[in-house]
Coordinates of C-alpha atoms and ligand atoms in Angstrom, one line a residue:
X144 CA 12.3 29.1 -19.1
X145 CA 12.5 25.5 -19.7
X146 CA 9.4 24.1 -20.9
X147 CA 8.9 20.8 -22.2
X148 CA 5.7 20.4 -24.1
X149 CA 3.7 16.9 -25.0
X150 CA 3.2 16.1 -28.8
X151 CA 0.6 14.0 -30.6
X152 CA 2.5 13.0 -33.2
X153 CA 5.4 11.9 -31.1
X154 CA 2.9 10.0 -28.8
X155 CA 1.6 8.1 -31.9
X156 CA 5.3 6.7 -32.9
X157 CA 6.9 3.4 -32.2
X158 CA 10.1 2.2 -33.0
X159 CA 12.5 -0.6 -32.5
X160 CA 14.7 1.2 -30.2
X161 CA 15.9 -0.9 -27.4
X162 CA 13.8 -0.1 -23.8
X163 CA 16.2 1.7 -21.6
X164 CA 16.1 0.4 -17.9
X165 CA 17.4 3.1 -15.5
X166 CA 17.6 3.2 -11.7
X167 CA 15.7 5.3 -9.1
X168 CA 18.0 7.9 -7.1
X169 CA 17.3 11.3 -5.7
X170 CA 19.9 13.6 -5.5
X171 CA 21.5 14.3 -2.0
X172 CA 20.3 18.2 -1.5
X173 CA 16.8 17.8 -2.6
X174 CA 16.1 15.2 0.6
X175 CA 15.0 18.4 2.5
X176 CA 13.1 20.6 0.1
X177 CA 10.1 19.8 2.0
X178 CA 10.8 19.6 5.8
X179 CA 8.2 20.8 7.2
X180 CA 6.0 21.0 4.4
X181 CA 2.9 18.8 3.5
X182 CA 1.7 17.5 0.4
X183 CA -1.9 15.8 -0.6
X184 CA -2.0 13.5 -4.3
X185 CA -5.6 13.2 -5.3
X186 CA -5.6 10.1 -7.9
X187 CA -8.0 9.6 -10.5
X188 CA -8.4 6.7 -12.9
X189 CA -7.3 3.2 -12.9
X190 CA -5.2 1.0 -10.8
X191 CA -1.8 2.2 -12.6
X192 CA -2.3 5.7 -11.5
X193 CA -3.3 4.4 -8.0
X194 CA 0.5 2.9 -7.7
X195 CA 1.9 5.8 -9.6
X196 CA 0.5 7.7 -6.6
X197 CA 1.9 5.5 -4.3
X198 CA 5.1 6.2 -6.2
X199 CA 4.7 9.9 -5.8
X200 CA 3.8 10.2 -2.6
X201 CA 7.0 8.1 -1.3
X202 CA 9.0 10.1 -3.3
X203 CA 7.4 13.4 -1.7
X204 CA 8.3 11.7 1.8
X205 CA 11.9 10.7 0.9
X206 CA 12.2 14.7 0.1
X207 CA 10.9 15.6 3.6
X208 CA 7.3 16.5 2.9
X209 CA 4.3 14.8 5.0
X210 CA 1.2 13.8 4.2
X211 CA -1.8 16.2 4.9
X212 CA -4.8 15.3 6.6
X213 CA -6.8 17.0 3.7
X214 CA -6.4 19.3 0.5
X215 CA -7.4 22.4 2.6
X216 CA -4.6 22.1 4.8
X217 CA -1.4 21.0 2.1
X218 CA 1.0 22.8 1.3
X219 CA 1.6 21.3 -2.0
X220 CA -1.1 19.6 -4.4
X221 CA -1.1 17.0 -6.8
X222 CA -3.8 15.9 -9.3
X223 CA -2.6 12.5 -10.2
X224 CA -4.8 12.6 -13.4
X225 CA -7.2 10.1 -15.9
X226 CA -7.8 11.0 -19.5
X227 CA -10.0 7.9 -20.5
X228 CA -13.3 9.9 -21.1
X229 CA -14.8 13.2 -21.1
X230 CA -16.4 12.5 -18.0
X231 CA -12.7 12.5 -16.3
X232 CA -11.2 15.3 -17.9
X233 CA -14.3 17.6 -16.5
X234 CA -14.1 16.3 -13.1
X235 CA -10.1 17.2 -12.9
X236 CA -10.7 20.5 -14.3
X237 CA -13.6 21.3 -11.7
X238 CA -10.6 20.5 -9.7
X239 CA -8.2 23.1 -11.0
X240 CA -11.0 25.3 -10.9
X241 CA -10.9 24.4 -7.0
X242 CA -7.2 24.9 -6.7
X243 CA -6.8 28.6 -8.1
X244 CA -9.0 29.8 -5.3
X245 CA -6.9 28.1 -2.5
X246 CA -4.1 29.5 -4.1
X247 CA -5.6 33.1 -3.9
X248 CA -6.0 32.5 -0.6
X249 CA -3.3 31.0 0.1
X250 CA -0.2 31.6 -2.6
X251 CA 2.3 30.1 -0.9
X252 CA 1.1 26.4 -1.9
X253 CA 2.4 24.6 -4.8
X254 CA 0.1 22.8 -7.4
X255 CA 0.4 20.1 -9.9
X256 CA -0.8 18.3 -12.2
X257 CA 1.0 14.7 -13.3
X258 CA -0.9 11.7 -15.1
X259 CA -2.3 10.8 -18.0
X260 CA -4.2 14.1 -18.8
X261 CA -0.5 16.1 -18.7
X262 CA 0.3 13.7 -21.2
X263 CA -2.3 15.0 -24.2
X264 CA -1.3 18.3 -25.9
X265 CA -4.9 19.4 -26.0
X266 CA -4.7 19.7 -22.1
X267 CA -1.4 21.1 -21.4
X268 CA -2.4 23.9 -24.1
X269 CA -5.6 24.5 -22.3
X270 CA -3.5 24.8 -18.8
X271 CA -0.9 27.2 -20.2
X272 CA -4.0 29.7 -21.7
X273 CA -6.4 29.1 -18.5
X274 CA -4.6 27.9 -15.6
X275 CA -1.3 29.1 -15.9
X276 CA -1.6 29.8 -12.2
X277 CA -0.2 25.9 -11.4
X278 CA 3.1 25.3 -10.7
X279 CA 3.9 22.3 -12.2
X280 CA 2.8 20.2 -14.7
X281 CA 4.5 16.3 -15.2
X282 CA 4.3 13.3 -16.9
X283 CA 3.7 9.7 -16.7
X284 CA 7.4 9.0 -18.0
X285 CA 8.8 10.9 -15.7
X286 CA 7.6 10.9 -12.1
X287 CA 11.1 9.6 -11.0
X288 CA 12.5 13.7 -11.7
X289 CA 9.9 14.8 -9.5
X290 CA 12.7 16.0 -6.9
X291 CA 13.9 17.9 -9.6
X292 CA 10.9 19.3 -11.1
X293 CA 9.8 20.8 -7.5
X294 CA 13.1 22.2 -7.0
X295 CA 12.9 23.6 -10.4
X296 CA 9.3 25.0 -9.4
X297 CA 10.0 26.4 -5.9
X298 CA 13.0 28.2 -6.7
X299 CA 10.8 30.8 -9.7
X300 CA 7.3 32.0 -10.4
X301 CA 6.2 30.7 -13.2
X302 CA 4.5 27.3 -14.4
X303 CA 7.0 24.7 -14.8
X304 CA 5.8 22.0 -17.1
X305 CA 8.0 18.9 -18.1
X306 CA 6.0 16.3 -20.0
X307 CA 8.0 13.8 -22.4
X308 CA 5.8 12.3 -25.6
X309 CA 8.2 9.2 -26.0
X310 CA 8.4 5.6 -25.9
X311 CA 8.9 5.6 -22.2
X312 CA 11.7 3.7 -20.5
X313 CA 11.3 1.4 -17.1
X314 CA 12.1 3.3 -13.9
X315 CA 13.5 0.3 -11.4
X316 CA 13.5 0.9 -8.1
X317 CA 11.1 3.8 -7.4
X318 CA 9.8 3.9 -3.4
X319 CA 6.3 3.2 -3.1
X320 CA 3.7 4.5 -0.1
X321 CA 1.3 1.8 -0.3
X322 CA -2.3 2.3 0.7
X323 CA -2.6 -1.5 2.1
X324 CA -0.4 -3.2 4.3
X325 CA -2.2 -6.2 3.3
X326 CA -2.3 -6.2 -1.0
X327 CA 0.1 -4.4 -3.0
X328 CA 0.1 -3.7 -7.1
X329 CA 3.1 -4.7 -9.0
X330 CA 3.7 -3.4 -12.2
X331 CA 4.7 -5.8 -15.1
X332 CA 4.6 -4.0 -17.8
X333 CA 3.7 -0.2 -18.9
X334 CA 2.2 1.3 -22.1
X335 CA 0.2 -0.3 -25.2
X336 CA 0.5 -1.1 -28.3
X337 CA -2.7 -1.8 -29.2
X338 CA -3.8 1.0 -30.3
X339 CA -7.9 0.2 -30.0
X340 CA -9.2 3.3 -31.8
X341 CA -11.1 4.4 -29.4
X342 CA -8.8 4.5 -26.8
X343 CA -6.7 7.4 -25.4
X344 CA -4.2 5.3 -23.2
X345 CA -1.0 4.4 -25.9
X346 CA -0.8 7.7 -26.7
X347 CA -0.7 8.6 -22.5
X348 CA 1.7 6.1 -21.5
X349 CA 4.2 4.8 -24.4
X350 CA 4.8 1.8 -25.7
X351 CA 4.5 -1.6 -24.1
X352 CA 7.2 -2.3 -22.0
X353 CA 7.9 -5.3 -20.3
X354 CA 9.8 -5.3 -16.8
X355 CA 12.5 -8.0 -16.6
X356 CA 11.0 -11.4 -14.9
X357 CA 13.5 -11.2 -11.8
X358 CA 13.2 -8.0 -11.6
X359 CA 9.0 -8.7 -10.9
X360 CA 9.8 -12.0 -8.8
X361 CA 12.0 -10.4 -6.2
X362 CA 9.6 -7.6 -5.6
X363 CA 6.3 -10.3 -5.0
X364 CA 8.9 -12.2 -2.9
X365 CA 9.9 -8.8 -1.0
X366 CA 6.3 -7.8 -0.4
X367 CA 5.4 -11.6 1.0
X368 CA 8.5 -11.3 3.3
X369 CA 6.9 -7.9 4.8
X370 CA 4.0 -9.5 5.4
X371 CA 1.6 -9.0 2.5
X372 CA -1.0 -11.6 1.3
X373 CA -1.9 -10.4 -2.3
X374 CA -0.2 -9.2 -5.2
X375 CA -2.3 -7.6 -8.0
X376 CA 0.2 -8.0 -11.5
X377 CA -0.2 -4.7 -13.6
X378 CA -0.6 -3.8 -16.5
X379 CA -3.0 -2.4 -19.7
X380 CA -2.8 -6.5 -21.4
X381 CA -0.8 -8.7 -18.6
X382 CA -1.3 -11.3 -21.3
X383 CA 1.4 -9.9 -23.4
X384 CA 3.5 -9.7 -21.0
X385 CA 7.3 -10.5 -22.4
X386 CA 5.9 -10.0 -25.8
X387 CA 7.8 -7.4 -26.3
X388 CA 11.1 -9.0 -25.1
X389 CA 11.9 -11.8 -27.5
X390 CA 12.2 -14.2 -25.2
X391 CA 11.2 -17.2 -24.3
X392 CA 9.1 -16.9 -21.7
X393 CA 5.5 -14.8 -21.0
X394 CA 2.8 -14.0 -18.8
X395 CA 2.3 -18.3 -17.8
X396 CA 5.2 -18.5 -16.6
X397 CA 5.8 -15.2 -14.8
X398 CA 2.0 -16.1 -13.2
X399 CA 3.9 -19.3 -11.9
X400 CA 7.0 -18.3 -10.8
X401 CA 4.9 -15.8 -8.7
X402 CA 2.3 -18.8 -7.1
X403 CA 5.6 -20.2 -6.8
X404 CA 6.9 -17.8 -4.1
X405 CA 3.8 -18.8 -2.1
X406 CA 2.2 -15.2 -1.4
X407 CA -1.5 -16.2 -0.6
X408 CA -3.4 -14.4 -3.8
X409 CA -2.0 -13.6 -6.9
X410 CA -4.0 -11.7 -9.0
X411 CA -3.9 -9.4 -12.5
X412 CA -5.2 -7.2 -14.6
X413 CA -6.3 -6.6 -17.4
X414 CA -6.5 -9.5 -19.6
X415 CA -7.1 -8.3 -23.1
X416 CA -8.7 -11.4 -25.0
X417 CA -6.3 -11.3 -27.7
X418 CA -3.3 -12.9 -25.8
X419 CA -4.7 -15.2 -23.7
X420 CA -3.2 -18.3 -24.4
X421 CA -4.6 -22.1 -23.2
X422 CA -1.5 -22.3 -21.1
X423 CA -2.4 -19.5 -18.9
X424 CA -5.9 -21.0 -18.4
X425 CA -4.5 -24.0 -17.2
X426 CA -1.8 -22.3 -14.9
X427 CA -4.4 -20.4 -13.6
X428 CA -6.2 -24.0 -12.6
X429 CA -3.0 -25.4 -11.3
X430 CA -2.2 -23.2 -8.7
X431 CA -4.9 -22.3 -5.7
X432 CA -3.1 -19.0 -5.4
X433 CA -3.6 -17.3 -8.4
X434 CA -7.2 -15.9 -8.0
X435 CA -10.1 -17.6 -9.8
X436 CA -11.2 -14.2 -11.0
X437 CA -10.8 -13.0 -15.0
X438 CA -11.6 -9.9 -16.1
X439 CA -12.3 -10.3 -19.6
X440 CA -13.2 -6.8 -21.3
X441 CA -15.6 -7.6 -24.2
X442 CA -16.5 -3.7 -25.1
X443 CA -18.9 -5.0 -28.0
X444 CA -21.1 -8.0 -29.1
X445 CA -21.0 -6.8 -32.4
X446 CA -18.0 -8.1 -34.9
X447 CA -18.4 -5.1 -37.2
X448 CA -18.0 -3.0 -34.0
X449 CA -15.2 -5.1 -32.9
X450 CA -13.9 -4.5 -35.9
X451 CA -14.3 -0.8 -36.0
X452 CA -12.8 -0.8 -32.7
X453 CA -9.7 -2.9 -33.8
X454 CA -9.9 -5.5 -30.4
X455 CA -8.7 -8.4 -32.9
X456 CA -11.5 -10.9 -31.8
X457 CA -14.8 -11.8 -33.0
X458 CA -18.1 -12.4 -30.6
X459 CA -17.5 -16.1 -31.7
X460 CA -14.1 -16.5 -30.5
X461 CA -14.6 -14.2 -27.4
X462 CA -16.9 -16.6 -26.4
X463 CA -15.0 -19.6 -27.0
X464 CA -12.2 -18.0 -24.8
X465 CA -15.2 -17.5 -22.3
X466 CA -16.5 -21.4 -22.6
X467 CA -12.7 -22.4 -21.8
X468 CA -11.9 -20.7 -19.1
X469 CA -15.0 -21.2 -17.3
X470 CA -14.4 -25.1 -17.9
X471 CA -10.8 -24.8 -17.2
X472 CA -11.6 -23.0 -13.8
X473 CA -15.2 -23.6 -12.8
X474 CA -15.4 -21.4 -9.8
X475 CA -13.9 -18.3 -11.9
X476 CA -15.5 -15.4 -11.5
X477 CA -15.1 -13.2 -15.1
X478 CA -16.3 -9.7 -15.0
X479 CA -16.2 -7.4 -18.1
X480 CA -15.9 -3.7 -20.1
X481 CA -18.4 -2.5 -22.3
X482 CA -19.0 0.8 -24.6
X483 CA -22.3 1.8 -25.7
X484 CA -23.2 4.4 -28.4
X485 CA -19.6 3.5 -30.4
X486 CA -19.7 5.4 -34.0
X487 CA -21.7 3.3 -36.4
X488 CA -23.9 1.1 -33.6
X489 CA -27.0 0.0 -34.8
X490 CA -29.5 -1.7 -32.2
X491 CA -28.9 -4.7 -34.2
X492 CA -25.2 -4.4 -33.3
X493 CA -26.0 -3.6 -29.9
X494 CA -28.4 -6.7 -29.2
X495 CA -25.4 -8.5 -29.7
X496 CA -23.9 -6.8 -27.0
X497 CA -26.8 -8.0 -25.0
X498 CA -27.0 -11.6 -26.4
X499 CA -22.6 -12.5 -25.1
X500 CA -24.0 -10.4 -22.1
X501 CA -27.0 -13.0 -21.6
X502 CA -24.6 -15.9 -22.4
X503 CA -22.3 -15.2 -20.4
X504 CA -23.8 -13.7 -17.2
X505 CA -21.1 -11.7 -16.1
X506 CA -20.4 -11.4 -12.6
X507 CA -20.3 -7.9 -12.9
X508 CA -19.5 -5.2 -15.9
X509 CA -18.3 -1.6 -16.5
X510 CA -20.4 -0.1 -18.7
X511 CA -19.9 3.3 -20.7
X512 CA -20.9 5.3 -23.5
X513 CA -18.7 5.6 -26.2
X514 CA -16.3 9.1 -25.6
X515 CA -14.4 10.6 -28.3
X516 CA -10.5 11.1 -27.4
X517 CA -8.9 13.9 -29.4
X518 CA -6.2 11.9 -31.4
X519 CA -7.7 8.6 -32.0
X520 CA -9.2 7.6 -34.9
X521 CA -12.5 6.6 -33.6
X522 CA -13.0 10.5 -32.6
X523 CA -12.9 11.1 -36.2
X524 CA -15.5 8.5 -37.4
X525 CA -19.0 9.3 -38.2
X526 CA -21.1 9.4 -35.2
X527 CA -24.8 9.9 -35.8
X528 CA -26.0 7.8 -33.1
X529 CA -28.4 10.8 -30.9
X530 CA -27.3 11.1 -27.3
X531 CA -30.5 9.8 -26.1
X532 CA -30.4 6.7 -27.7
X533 CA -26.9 5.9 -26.4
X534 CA -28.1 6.7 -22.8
X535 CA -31.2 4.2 -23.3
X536 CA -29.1 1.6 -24.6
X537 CA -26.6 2.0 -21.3
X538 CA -29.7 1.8 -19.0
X539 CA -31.1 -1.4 -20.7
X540 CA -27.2 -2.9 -20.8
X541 CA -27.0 -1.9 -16.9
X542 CA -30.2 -3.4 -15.6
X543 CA -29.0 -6.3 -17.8
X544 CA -25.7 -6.2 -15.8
X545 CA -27.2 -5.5 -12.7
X546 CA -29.8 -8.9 -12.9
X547 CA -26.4 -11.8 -13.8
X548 CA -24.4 -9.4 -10.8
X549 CA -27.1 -10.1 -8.3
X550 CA -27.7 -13.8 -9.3
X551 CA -24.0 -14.3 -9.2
X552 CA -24.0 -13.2 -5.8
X553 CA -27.1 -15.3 -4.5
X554 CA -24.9 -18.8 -5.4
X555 CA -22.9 -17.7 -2.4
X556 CA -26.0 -17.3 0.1
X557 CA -24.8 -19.4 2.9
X558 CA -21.7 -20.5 1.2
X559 CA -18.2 -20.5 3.4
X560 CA -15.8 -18.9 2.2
X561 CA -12.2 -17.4 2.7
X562 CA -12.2 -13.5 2.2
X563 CA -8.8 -11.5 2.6
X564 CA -9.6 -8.5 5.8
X565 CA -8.7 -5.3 4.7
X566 CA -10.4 -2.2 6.2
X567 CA -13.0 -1.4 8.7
X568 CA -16.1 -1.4 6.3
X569 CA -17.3 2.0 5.0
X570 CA -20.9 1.6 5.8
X571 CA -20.9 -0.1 9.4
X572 CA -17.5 1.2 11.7
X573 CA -18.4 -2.7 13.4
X574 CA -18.3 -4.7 10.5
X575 CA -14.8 -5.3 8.5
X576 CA -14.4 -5.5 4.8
X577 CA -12.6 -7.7 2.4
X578 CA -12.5 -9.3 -1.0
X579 CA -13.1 -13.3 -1.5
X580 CA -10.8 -14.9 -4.3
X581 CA -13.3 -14.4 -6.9
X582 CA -13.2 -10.5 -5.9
X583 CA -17.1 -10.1 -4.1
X584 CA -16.6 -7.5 -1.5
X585 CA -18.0 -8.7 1.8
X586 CA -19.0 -7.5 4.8
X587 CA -18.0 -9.0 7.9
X588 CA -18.4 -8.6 11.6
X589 CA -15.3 -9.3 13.2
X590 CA -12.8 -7.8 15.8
X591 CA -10.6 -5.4 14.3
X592 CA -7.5 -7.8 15.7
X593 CA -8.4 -9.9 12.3
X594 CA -7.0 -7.1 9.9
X595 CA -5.1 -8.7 7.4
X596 CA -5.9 -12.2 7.8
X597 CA -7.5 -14.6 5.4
X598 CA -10.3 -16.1 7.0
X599 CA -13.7 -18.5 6.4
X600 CA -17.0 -16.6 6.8
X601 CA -20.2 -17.7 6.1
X602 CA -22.3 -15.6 3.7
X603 CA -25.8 -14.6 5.6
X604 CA -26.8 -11.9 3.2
X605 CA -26.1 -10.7 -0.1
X606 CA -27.1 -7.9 -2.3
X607 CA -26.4 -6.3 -6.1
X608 CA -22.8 -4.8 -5.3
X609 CA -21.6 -6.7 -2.2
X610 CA -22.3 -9.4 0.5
X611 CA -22.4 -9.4 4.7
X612 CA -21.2 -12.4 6.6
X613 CA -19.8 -13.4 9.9
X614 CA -16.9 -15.5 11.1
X615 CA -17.7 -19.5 10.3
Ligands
SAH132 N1 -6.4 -2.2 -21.3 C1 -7.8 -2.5 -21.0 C2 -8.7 -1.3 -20.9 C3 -8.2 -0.1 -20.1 S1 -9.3 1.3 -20.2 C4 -8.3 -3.4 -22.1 O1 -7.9 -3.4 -23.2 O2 -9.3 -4.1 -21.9 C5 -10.7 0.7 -19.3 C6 -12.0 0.7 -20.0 O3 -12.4 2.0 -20.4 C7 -11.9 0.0 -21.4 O4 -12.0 -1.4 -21.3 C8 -13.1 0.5 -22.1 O5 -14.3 -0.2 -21.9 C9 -13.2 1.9 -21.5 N2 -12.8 3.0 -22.5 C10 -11.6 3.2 -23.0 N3 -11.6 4.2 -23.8 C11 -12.9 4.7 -23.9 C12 -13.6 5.7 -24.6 N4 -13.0 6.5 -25.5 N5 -14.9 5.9 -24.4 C13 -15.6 5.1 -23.5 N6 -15.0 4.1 -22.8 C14 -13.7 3.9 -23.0
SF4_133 FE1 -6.7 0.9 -24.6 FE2 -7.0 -1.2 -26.2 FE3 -4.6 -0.7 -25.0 FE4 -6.7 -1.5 -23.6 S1 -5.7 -2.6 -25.2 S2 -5.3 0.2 -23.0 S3 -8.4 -0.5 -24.6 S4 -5.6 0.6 -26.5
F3S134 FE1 -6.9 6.7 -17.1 FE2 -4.4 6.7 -17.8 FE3 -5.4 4.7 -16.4 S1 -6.1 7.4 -19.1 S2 -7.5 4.6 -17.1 S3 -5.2 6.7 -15.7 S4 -3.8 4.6 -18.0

C-alpha cells in the first residue's frame, strides 16, 4: 500500500535548494476515469484555496467528471480544507462526520480530503484511526497528481493518502474552473516564510515561492483577452513578491506591468506590513487601475504582542505605514486582521489594539481570538488569559469595528460611483451585486443585461456590511 504521510518536522525546514518549476499534463488514459461520473469540491478558507478549488475542479472536468448540482447527488467528494483555527478544523470534521453516512448509504462514492488540513500530521493521524472510511487524502503540493491519485483510489479499497511535507515547487499551467467570468485570482507566489508564531499556514503550504514575472503577465493578459475586468494578485505577503528570486525586480513593478496590460481592476492580497516599500505606495497612486483598497493586517496594538507574535513592526511604524498610504492614496480604503486573547495579553496590551483601531478607523476588520495551532510556537506559550475575558475583549473590539465600518460607508451616501456587476444579489433576485474599487459590496437595481460591466451608480442607502444603489 503506498502511503505518503505529512511530517512536522519536514514542514518546519527550509533550505536553499533551487524552486523546481514543472509543467501541468495529465496522462492520456486517465481523461476518462470519470465519464459519466460527478464530483462536488466544498472549499473552506481563504482565497488560495478558493482557486486551488478552481484548480481541482478543472482538473476533475478534464478527466471526464461533471459538476453535481449538490453533495447529495455526487459521485465523488472533495473537502478542499482550512487549518487556520480550531473553529475550521471542527467545521470540516462535522463534515466527514456527514460524509461516512452518505457513504453507508451509498458506497460507491469516492471521498476526499485535499487542503491545508491534509497537510498537518495531527489530522491525517486522526483520519487514518477515525475515518479511515475516505478514499483519498491529498495535499496542497500536489493537486496536479490528482488524475493519478483517483486512479490510484478507484482501482482498490482502502484509503489512499499522498501528502508531501516539502518546500513545494510551482505547478505552471494547471486548468482552472473559475467561479466568475468577470474577476479571476492569479497566483504570484505560494508559501511563507514568515513564520508568525501563531500561525499554522508555512508549515501547510511550503516555502515562499515566487512565480516567474512573465509567467504572471501573460496569464492577466490572457484573462483580459477573454473578457475579464479584475485580477486579484495572490498570495500570503504579495509584498515580497520576487524576494525570494534574487532579482531585480518585486512586487512594484510586477503591480505595473499588470496596470500596464490595461485590465480594468488590479487588485491583491495580502499585504503584510513588513514589505511594503514607498515605491509600491506610489505605484499604487499612479495607476487608476490598481484598486485603491489595502488590506493591512495589524493582528495587535501592542509591541510586546507584536513581538511575541514575531510580525517585525511596531504600533509606531504600522502607523506610519498607515499615515503614508492614506496620504499617498486618499480615497484608499484599508481594512485589517486582528487576534484577541494572544498568550500573555494584558487589557493594557489590548487597549492598544483599540487605540491604532480608533486611529485608524478601519474600513472594516477580521477579528478573532487567538487559536493554538499544534506545531507553532505560540501553542506552546503560557496562556492564562480565561476564555471569557478573550470573548469580552472580541465583542468590545467588534462593536469598535462595526462603528469606523458603518461611518466609512455613510461618506458614500449619495456619492456616484463605479462598481464592477457580478451576480444577481443574494438578498433581492431584482437587485444585482458588485464591488466598488475600494471593495464596498453594493446593491444595485439593474437589468441582469449589465452583468459584468463596470458601471456609475449612485449610492441611496447604506448600512454596516454593504450599500444599495441604482444606475446614475
Ligand atoms: N498572510 C496574512 C494572513 C493570512 S491568515 C498576513 O500575514 O497578514 C488570515 C488571518 O487569520 C491572519 O491575518 C490572522 O489574523 C488570523 N490568524 C492566523 N492564525 C491564527 C490563529 N492561530 N489564531 C487566530 N487567528 C489567526
Ligand atoms: Fe501566517 Fe504570518 Fe505568513 Fe501571514 S505572514 S501567512 S500570518 S506566517
Ligand atoms: Fe486556511 Fe490554508 Fe488559507 S490554513 S487560510 S486555507 S492558506
Amino acid at each position: 500500500m503506498s502511503m505518503l504521510m505529512p511530517h512536522l518536522d519536514e514542514a518546519k525546514k527550509r533550505t536553499k535548494k533551487e524552486v523546481k518549476i514543472k509543467k501541468y499534463e495529465i496522462p492520456e488514459n486517465l481523461k476518462t476515469l470519470g465519464t459519466c461520473k460527478t464530483y462536488y469540491v466544498k472549499t473552506y478558507g481563504c482565497q488560495m484555496n478558493v482557486h486551488d478549488s478552481e484548480n481541482i475542479k478543472a482538473i476533475l472536468e478534464e478527466m471526464g467528471f461533471n459538476e453535481a448540482l449538490d453533495m447529495e447527488s455526487a459521485d465523488l467528494i472533495l473537502l478542499n480544507t482550512c487549518a487556520i483555527r480550531e473553529n475550521a478544523h471542527n467545521k470540516v470534521f462535522g463534515m466527514i462526520g456527514r460524509l461516512k453516512h452518505m457513504k453507508e448509504e451509498r458506497p460507491n462514492i469516492i471521498t476526499g480530503v485535499c487542503g491545508c488540513m491534509a497537510q498537518e500530521e495531527v489530522v491525517v493521524n486522526e483520519i487514518l484511526d477515525k475515518y479511515s472510511f475516505l478514499d483519498i487524502v491529498f495535499g496542497t503540493h500536489n493537486i496536479h497528481e490528482l488524475p493519478e491519485i483517483l486512479n490510484k483510489a478507484m482501482h482498490k479499497n482502502k484509503i489512499e493518502v499522498d501528502v508531501y511535507s516539502y518546500e513545494g515547487d510551482i505547478i505552471e499551467d494547471m486548468p482552472a474552473k473559475r467561479d466568475s467570468k468577470y474577476k479571476a485570482f492569479v497566483n504570484i507566489m505560494y508559501g511563507c516564510d514568515k513564520f508568525c508564531t501563531y500561525c499554522i499556514v508555512p508549515y501547510t503550504r511550503g516555502k515562499q515561492r515566487s512565480r516567474r514575472f512573465g509567467d504572471i503577465i501573460r496569464e492577466v493578459k490572457s484573462l483580459k483577452d477573454n473578457g475579464y475586468k479584475e485580477v486579484t494578485l495572490l498570495g500570503q505577503n504579495v509584498n515580497a513578491y520576487g524576494k525570494d528570486l534574487n532579482l531585480e525586480y518585486d512586487m512594484s513593478d510586477l503591480l505595473e506591468e499588470a496596470a500596464k496590460t490595461g485590465i480594468d481592476r488590479v487588485r491583491f492580497v495580502t499585504s503584510h506590513p513588513w514589505d511594503f516599500t514607498d515605491k509600491m505606495i506610489e505605484v499604487i497612486s499612479k495607476y487608476s487601475n490598481i484598486m485603491p483598497y489595502i488590506h493591512l493586517p495589524l493582528q495587535s496594538g501592542s509591541d510586546k504582542i507584536l513581538k511575541l507574535m514575531g510580525r517585525r513592526y511596531t504600533k509606531e511604524s504600522y502607523l506610519e505605514l498607515f499615515n503614508k498610504i492614506k496620504k499617498t492614496v486618499p480615497n484608499a480604503s484599508i481594512t485589517t486582521d486582528i487576534i484577541v486573547g494572544f498568550p500573555g495579553e494584558t487589557e493594557e496590551d489590548f487597549e492598544d489594539t483599540l487605540d491604532v483601531v480608533n486611529t485608524c478607523k478601519y474600513d472594516s476588520a477580521f477579528t478573532f481570538i487567538f487559536s493554538p495551532r499544534e506545531g507553532t510556537p505560540a501553542a506552546k506559550m503560557k496562556d492564562d488569559t480565561p476564555l471569557k475575558v478573550k470573548e469580552e475583549r472580541l465583542h468590545r473590539l467588534n462593536e469598535l469595528v462595526n462603528k469606523y465600518a458603518r461611518e466609512a460607508n455613510e461618506k458614500y451616501l449619495g456619492k456616484v460611483v463605479p462598481v464592477l456587476l457580478e451576480n444577481v444579489s443574494e438578498k433581492d433576485g431584482s437587485m444585482l451585486a458588485g464591488y466598488t474599487d475600494t471593495m464596498k459590496l453594493v446593491n444595485v437595481k439593474a437589468p441582469k443585461e449589465m452583468l459584468g460591466k463596470i458601471v456609475n451608480v449612485k449610492i441611496t442607502d447604506v448600512k454596516t456590511w454593504s450599500m444599495d444603489a441604482e444606475i446614475a
